PDB file of C-alpha atoms in Angstrom:
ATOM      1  CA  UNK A   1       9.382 -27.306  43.635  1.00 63.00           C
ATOM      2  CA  UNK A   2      10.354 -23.118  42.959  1.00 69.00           C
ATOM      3  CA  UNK A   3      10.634 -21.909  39.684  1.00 68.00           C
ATOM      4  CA  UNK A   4      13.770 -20.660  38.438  1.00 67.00           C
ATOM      5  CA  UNK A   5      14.030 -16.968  39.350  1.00 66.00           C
ATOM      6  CA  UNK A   6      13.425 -15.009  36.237  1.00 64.00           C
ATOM      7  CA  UNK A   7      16.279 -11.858  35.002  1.00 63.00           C
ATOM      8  CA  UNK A   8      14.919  -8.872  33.343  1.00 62.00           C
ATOM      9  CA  UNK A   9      16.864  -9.606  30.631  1.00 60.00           C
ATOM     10  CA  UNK A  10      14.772 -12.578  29.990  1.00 57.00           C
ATOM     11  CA  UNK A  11      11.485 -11.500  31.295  1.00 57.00           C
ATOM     12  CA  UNK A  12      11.391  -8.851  28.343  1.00 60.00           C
ATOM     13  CA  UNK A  13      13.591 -10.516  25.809  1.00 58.00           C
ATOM     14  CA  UNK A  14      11.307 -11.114  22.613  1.00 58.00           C
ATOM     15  CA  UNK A  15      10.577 -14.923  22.089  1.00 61.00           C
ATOM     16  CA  UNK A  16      13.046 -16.170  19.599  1.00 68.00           C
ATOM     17  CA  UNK A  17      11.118 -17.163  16.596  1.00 70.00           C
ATOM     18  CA  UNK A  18      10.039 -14.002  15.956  1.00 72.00           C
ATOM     19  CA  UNK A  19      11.709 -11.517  13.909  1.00 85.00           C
ATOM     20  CA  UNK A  20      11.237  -8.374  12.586  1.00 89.00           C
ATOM     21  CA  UNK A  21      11.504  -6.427   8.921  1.00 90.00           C
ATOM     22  CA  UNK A  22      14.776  -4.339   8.531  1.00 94.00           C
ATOM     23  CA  UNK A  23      14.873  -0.696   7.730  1.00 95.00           C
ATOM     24  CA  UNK A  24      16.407  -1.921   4.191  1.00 95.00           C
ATOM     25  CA  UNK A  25      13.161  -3.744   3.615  1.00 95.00           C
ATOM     26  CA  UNK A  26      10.731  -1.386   4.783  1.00 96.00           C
ATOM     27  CA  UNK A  27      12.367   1.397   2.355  1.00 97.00           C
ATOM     28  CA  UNK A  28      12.631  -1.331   0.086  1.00 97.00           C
ATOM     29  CA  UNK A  29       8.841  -1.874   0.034  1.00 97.00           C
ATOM     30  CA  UNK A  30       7.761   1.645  -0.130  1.00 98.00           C
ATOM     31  CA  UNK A  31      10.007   2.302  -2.974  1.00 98.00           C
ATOM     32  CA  UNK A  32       8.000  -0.247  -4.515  1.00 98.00           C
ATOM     33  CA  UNK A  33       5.020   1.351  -3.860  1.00 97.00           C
ATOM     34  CA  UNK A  34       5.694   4.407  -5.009  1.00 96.00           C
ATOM     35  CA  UNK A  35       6.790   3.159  -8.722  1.00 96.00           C
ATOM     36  CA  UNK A  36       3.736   1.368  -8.704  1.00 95.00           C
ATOM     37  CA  UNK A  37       1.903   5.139  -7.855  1.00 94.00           C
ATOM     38  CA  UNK A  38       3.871   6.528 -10.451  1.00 94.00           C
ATOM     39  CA  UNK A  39       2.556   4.428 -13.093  1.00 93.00           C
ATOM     40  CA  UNK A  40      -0.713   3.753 -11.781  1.00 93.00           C
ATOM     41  CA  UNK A  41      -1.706   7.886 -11.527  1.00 91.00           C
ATOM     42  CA  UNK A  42      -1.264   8.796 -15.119  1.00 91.00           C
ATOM     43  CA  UNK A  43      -3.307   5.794 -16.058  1.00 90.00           C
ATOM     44  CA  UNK A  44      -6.458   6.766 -14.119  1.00 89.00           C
ATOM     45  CA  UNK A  45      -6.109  10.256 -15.104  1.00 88.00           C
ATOM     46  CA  UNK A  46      -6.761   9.034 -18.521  1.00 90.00           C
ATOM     47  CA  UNK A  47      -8.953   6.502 -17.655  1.00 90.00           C
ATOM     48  CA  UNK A  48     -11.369   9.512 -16.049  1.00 88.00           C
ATOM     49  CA  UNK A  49     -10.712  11.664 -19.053  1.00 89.00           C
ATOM     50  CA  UNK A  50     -12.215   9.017 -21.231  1.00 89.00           C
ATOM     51  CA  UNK A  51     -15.034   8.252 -19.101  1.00 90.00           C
ATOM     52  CA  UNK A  52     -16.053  12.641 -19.184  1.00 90.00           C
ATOM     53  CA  UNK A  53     -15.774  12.778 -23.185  1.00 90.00           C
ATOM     54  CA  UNK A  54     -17.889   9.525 -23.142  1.00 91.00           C
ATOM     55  CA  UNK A  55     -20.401  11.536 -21.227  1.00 92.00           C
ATOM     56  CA  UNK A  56     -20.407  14.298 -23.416  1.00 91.00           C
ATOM     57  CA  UNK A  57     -21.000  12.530 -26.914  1.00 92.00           C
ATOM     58  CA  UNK A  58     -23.700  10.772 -24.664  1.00 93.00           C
ATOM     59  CA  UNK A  59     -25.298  13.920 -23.701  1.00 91.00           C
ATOM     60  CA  UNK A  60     -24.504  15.838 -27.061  1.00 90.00           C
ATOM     61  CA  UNK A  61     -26.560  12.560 -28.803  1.00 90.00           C
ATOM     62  CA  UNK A  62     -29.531  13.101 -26.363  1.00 91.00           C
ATOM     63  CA  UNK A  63     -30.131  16.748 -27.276  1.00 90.00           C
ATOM     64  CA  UNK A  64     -29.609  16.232 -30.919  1.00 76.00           C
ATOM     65  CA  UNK A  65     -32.500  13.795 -30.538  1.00 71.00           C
TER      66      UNK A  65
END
């Protein structure tokens, strides 16, 4: 018994469960991410501010020691 001769059309076709994200949800997604950036960055800039005047009262207590 032959197999069935095989198109290129079919050869290269993707297998049909698969599917892929859309533009729309791609942007969609980095959008997203970028809010979440937006918020995020001021946060940690404050965060790291705190953590440098921490160091200094540390440091200031040590020499007054």
């Amino acid at each position: 018994m032959t197999p069935a001769p095989v198109s290129r059309s079919t050869a290269c076709a993707a297998p049909r469960g698969r599917r892929a994200f859309t533009l729309i949800e791609l942007v969609a997604v980095i959008v997203v991410l970028g809010i979440l950036a937006a918020t995020a960055a001021p946060a940690l800039a404050n965060m790291q501010r705190g953590r440098e005047a921490a160091l200094a009262r540390e440091a200031e207590r040590r020499v007054e020691l």
